Steps between C-alpha positions, in 0.01 A plus 500: 500500500200668336557840344271794441363473146320702237143385438371469146154462351581243234153451355130508577180369345133502584172350400255716313278670759132403505185662635405357837168324540287248317529683166879519520721268299660341809179418689565125448877524550672442834713776647797274557483381140535861384825552685627154404437578133695825535784325679528232231508775236774684688721191527442405138603847391816474707610152406862568590412528869530163674179446696687344790695824545187693604555574869143597592156584361289781650143530377260758643123492537279734697224250582690187597228239503373220278694481175699808612608336824730216601836683486475610139871534429564138591189349343542700177865397475404131524211537255724688254744209496786660691718248688372411845823643639371852416317653800231764495267711711199730484496871574238769555517877480165541329550696174879502539527123543703425187710813558577371851579154359761668282649720772509210749683278254723793405605537862612136514682531169661829601635342819650219296275233651323428170621494139169463316138542606150512355263768631146586401136504597150389409149619572177334392260771611210312346554207735642702790360854539709741705424454867257217430566295814696762692420550868646839599577534869217695668759730659545669163157656543448508875831680554451700181831383357354513150176618344227242445534540122881503483485165320275644230766610253257709298415705809869558569536631143208737554681634805805590293269713287373656824849575629627638169207679333722608211520131399166533329272237353574637153874444550434148626268429206761617252767288663273195486415559137866541405588176680252316279629666184868441584438136583328438169775683311757281677305190397470623143878551494568153642658631820304294753456162335862373516483468879161328518472124556184366331265304724251231395155591637174309523171679429174433681382282211809283532674634191871569527667819388826687541550819702754712316417862589383706796123472508385825658632766261261772382683689224178673390493700828417871459480792740128532424440137590699531821302803612179295495623214719359445848707566812446174695701588807321825588192688371620780275857378545790516257628142475341281231565170329677698228759636744545180699679176433249219439474183704746266331642148487861434400852397594855631458846352561856625470851355502756677719873436513812615679793642307719192520224263394399724211859503375551126551185405312541761227174676585407836354322688781232749404533719812723551804335571833618831646281546810159423643284624784160454660319757711180534699230766488151534648291206371214738412715662230710200404541629143767753600724221629740503200595862579695428820627163374637666185662776704663236717619293201646811336690588818640148526614518139646849529276615216231761443172468316662680206734201453206271423453468126210251496217442744281190532237595758219264590167656410287372785310826448579794274495747790751287688756531219418869457575561869855369453557689175368819658722458806813470284399772250448262210235575237196274475592411142877483541624254233731333753200371697325171416572547133336166412196554720435347839268315732192708414517338156682171560369410842639469851508145635614633841801291610615444139522861384845598631679272256283621209643847565851356489435304180383815322787712632754240391355493148511879482861508624599283203362766266642796690879486545487873577312429825706390798249465784137392526249473781233241575263610777157419638259569784405223741184432698492590870720800435833409341708579196778312323767627261789336317762690301673318215801573277497436126789270395462633144572860609752662268526844658365678193211743521202425279422754232158659541 
């Protein structure tokens, strides 16, 4: 009989993230090849895990068409060389796709139905723009269920500024600038590179190269430069390219295991799942979604926000992160938050981003045995939020000296 099990994040890797569009490094690379490359890298890095023991593969994509269609979890598993006995499926929760891949697989592991699973996501926003072929039901507008521009994420970010005037453009600019600076400092210190899987890329002239770093970083960002940027979502608005995540291509994958399987195979998990939650909010202000989902996840874990020692929050927009920090009384520049930068600098390939947050939190846990709990959280299009609380297996109970 199956038994309730702990769920562990054993490992995670990702491709470098590229700028979407014809000038981006992945313009001539298929979306499914990106996630396959990441999956091969994950399995190579965890050579002690028998491939035929993987119980399922969940791969998310927001725009499931073309080279992001055809049941990605299954097709990617076959293309990555996993045994044909390994099943797979595709999943979609827009920006929280990979996060939902993880929590869905975690549910099966926790119930004892699965021992090992692969979960991740991919988004090739150059090939498949958000909402490209979507056909929203006309009832959304005729019955005024949502605003006509609820799918314009930049407009939803402007509305957070409207609702919370104290979350000023200057605060958002500063947060965006610091994200760029922290990301570059993390690169300079070699924090990011160990979890990146290089990808061979073909340029427009036919020459081959190797993608080894996130392409969209702007470490030279200054407050003066940010002040001069246009506000594309509203005349005289407050959201700019400098306080938004760029359109991005990339893939992420993770290896999850139950307690018995981890022990049997001698695995060294990087995190233990404590709780997770998703919540809905008005689509017009989707950016506040992580507030109720985090409150729900904390309740389920029996914790408070003060128990969280590290935060990895997806920077869809600076104001969206600021709204969560403000709600919980956390300073804009709190060192616990996105200490290696975030999506404003590295990019946000929609359905892939949830696992990037987990990869960075896991790496930080390894350096911080004084921290017991960490949070990964993100907003989701059409008015949702997702939050996952993790425990650090390296925790030693000792307080860090300031």
